[in-house]
Amino acid sequence: MREDLLSLEQYSVPDIASVEKRLGRPVVKLDANENPYGASPRVAEALSNCCLERYPDPDWNELRCLVGDYLKVDPVGVIFSAGGDEMLDLLGRLFLEANDEVIDCPPSFVMYPAVAAFHRARYVSVLRDGEFRIDVAAVEAAVTNKTKLIFVCSPNNPTGNPTPEKDIRQLLATDRMVILDEAYAEFAGYTQVHLTESYPNLIVLRTMSKWGGLAGIRLGYAVAHPEVRREMARIKSPYNVGIAAQVAGAASLRDRATLDANAQKIIRERELLSERLCKIPGGRVHPSQANFLYWTTEGASALAWRDALFERGVLVRSFSEPIEALRITVGTPQESDLLVEAMEDVSAAHIA
């Protein structure tokens, strides 16, 4: 076994079942940026007619055409994966060799350093500024002849703020591959996927987990230059996206009105919840264009906050680096009520 991988911290979640048994009710799960309104109702019907005894289309032709229509891009440049994590692994396979470098701007998505580790690349961290904006000049200064990938999440996970197009263009001018992760684009109301037409060194990542409510299906996709897309397809597993995922994705993309309406509910609740969190002592909520909010804990242990909230039946995500903070998924109004009640209780008890 590889010693460098054995030392990696495994992703884990607390024991939800024991807390639910003690409380006598379900835990309010606001830790994974899931969509509380779920999938399009057309998905269940489509899955009931799914032909499971046959292998799926290895080239996802129907899905590519639907995404092409949705994003107004050439379907030739669209590639699908079993969730965003597989797409990140494909990028590592295609671009990284041992001792290459990957630039990331934390706080950011936890899988970016993992991609570097899995492929024996060097992870280069360029911290964001006090408002969690990318320091583009610092990224440019960090680029070396070994730099292969620059990761940008916009809106950023976990902070929720976007990266302006002018900054993306400046990073693209380094001539390194820029991986623009737009997993939360539908909650921001914009995309920069149009830049793929002008920049062959740009790959835009998207997912059906958040807007589409299909986190359990595992369906991600990317838009890239056709030559890059062709090489990515060459190194994937033959049938990497199962028939259920393809059927669910197609049904979802044919019911965009429902998904957009659900996204608008989340956006409205995000703004209402942000106002409520501003009134709770012990932290600061930051502006977000995603389906979650970032709440820095003024130096107190974010893990202590998380554990105290979990004991009260609300599960959120905690971070200790590079700053103590909670990431709180925007749920339903009823879930927001339970969250705020628990946070007010923790704050008043001075547990954090």
PDB file of N, CA and C in Angstrom, residues 58-60 64 76 78-80 87 90 93-94 225-240:
ATOM      1  N   PRO A  58     -22.273   4.499 -23.580  1.00  0.00           N
ATOM      2  CA  PRO A  58     -20.961   4.914 -23.073  1.00  0.00           C
ATOM      3  C   PRO A  58     -20.591   6.339 -23.454  1.00  0.00           C
ATOM      4  N   ASP A  59     -21.296   6.914 -24.420  1.00  0.00           N
ATOM      5  CA  ASP A  59     -20.995   8.274 -24.873  1.00  0.00           C
ATOM      6  C   ASP A  59     -22.061   9.279 -24.454  1.00  0.00           C
ATOM      7  N   TRP A  60     -23.060   8.850 -23.690  1.00  0.00           N
ATOM      8  CA  TRP A  60     -24.082   9.726 -23.103  1.00  0.00           C
ATOM      9  C   TRP A  60     -24.672  10.695 -24.141  1.00  0.00           C
ATOM     10  N   ARG A  64     -25.712  14.584 -23.526  1.00  0.00           N
ATOM     11  CA  ARG A  64     -24.855  15.640 -24.090  1.00  0.00           C
ATOM     12  C   ARG A  64     -25.686  16.646 -24.878  1.00  0.00           C
ATOM     13  N   VAL A  76     -20.371  18.494 -28.395  1.00  0.00           N
ATOM     14  CA  VAL A  76     -19.106  17.782 -28.630  1.00  0.00           C
ATOM     15  C   VAL A  76     -18.140  17.976 -27.462  1.00  0.00           C
ATOM     16  N   VAL A  78     -18.937  18.193 -24.241  1.00  0.00           N
ATOM     17  CA  VAL A  78     -19.532  17.807 -22.958  1.00  0.00           C
ATOM     18  C   VAL A  78     -19.149  16.372 -22.617  1.00  0.00           C
ATOM     19  N   ILE A  79     -18.756  16.151 -21.367  1.00  0.00           N
ATOM     20  CA  ILE A  79     -18.388  14.813 -20.887  1.00  0.00           C
ATOM     21  C   ILE A  79     -19.056  14.581 -19.541  1.00  0.00           C
ATOM     22  N   PHE A  80     -19.451  13.332 -19.267  1.00  0.00           N
ATOM     23  CA  PHE A  80     -20.167  13.003 -18.038  1.00  0.00           C
ATOM     24  C   PHE A  80     -19.334  12.079 -17.145  1.00  0.00           C
ATOM     25  N   MET A  87     -14.980  13.060 -11.964  1.00  0.00           N
ATOM     26  CA  MET A  87     -14.466  14.011 -12.942  1.00  0.00           C
ATOM     27  C   MET A  87     -13.112  14.571 -12.484  1.00  0.00           C
ATOM     28  N   LEU A  90     -10.527  12.006 -13.148  1.00  0.00           N
ATOM     29  CA  LEU A  90     -10.177  11.963 -14.573  1.00  0.00           C
ATOM     30  C   LEU A  90      -9.188  13.076 -14.918  1.00  0.00           C
ATOM     31  N   ARG A  93      -5.804  12.050 -13.708  1.00  0.00           N
ATOM     32  CA  ARG A  93      -5.214  11.031 -14.583  1.00  0.00           C
ATOM     33  C   ARG A  93      -4.644  11.645 -15.855  1.00  0.00           C
ATOM     34  N   LEU A  94      -5.374  12.596 -16.419  1.00  0.00           N
ATOM     35  CA  LEU A  94      -5.004  13.145 -17.716  1.00  0.00           C
ATOM     36  C   LEU A  94      -3.842  14.122 -17.633  1.00  0.00           C
ATOM     37  N   HIS A 225     -12.823  22.048 -24.197  1.00  0.00           N
ATOM     38  CA  HIS A 225     -12.461  22.066 -25.618  1.00  0.00           C
ATOM     39  C   HIS A 225     -12.624  20.641 -26.164  1.00  0.00           C
ATOM     40  N   PRO A 226     -13.138  20.477 -27.384  1.00  0.00           N
ATOM     41  CA  PRO A 226     -13.381  19.120 -27.907  1.00  0.00           C
ATOM     42  C   PRO A 226     -12.165  18.207 -27.844  1.00  0.00           C
ATOM     43  N   GLU A 227     -10.961  18.717 -28.085  1.00  0.00           N
ATOM     44  CA  GLU A 227      -9.768  17.857 -28.025  1.00  0.00           C
ATOM     45  C   GLU A 227      -9.520  17.375 -26.603  1.00  0.00           C
ATOM     46  N   VAL A 228      -9.712  18.266 -25.619  1.00  0.00           N
ATOM     47  CA  VAL A 228      -9.534  17.878 -24.220  1.00  0.00           C
ATOM     48  C   VAL A 228     -10.600  16.866 -23.819  1.00  0.00           C
ATOM     49  N   ARG A 229     -11.831  17.139 -24.234  1.00  0.00           N
ATOM     50  CA  ARG A 229     -12.925  16.228 -23.930  1.00  0.00           C
ATOM     51  C   ARG A 229     -12.653  14.841 -24.512  1.00  0.00           C
ATOM     52  N   ARG A 230     -12.109  14.783 -25.718  1.00  0.00           N
ATOM     53  CA  ARG A 230     -11.822  13.502 -26.358  1.00  0.00           C
ATOM     54  C   ARG A 230     -10.800  12.710 -25.554  1.00  0.00           C
ATOM     55  N   GLU A 231      -9.766  13.374 -25.059  1.00  0.00           N
ATOM     56  CA  GLU A 231      -8.744  12.674 -24.279  1.00  0.00           C
ATOM     57  C   GLU A 231      -9.273  12.249 -22.910  1.00  0.00           C
ATOM     58  N   MET A 232     -10.153  13.066 -22.317  1.00  0.00           N
ATOM     59  CA  MET A 232     -10.771  12.660 -21.053  1.00  0.00           C
ATOM     60  C   MET A 232     -11.623  11.420 -21.255  1.00  0.00           C
ATOM     61  N   ALA A 233     -12.380  11.386 -22.349  1.00  0.00           N
ATOM     62  CA  ALA A 233     -13.228  10.223 -22.632  1.00  0.00           C
ATOM     63  C   ALA A 233     -12.394   8.974 -22.881  1.00  0.00           C
ATOM     64  N   ARG A 234     -11.209   9.145 -23.408  1.00  0.00           N
ATOM     65  CA  ARG A 234     -10.343   8.003 -23.719  1.00  0.00           C
ATOM     66  C   ARG A 234      -9.923   7.245 -22.456  1.00  0.00           C
ATOM     67  N   ILE A 235      -9.778   7.961 -21.337  1.00  0.00           N
ATOM     68  CA  ILE A 235      -9.219   7.342 -20.131  1.00  0.00           C
ATOM     69  C   ILE A 235     -10.285   7.006 -19.081  1.00  0.00           C
ATOM     70  N   LYS A 236     -11.544   7.243 -19.376  1.00  0.00           N
ATOM     71  CA  LYS A 236     -12.600   6.893 -18.422  1.00  0.00           C
ATOM     72  C   LYS A 236     -12.926   5.405 -18.515  1.00  0.00           C
ATOM     73  N   SER A 237     -13.673   4.915 -17.537  1.00  0.00           N
ATOM     74  CA  SER A 237     -14.186   3.545 -17.627  1.00  0.00           C
ATOM     75  C   SER A 237     -15.209   3.470 -18.765  1.00  0.00           C
ATOM     76  N   PRO A 238     -15.341   2.311 -19.398  1.00  0.00           N
ATOM     77  CA  PRO A 238     -16.224   2.217 -20.579  1.00  0.00           C
ATOM     78  C   PRO A 238     -17.664   2.655 -20.321  1.00  0.00           C
ATOM     79  N   TYR A 239     -18.224   2.224 -19.207  1.00  0.00           N
ATOM     80  CA  TYR A 239     -19.617   2.570 -18.887  1.00  0.00           C
ATOM     81  C   TYR A 239     -19.644   3.278 -17.535  1.00  0.00           C
ATOM     82  N   ASN A 240     -19.035   4.449 -17.483  1.00  0.00           N
ATOM     83  CA  ASN A 240     -18.815   5.090 -16.184  1.00  0.00           C
ATOM     84  C   ASN A 240     -20.075   5.687 -15.575  1.00  0.00           C
TER      85      ASN A 240
END
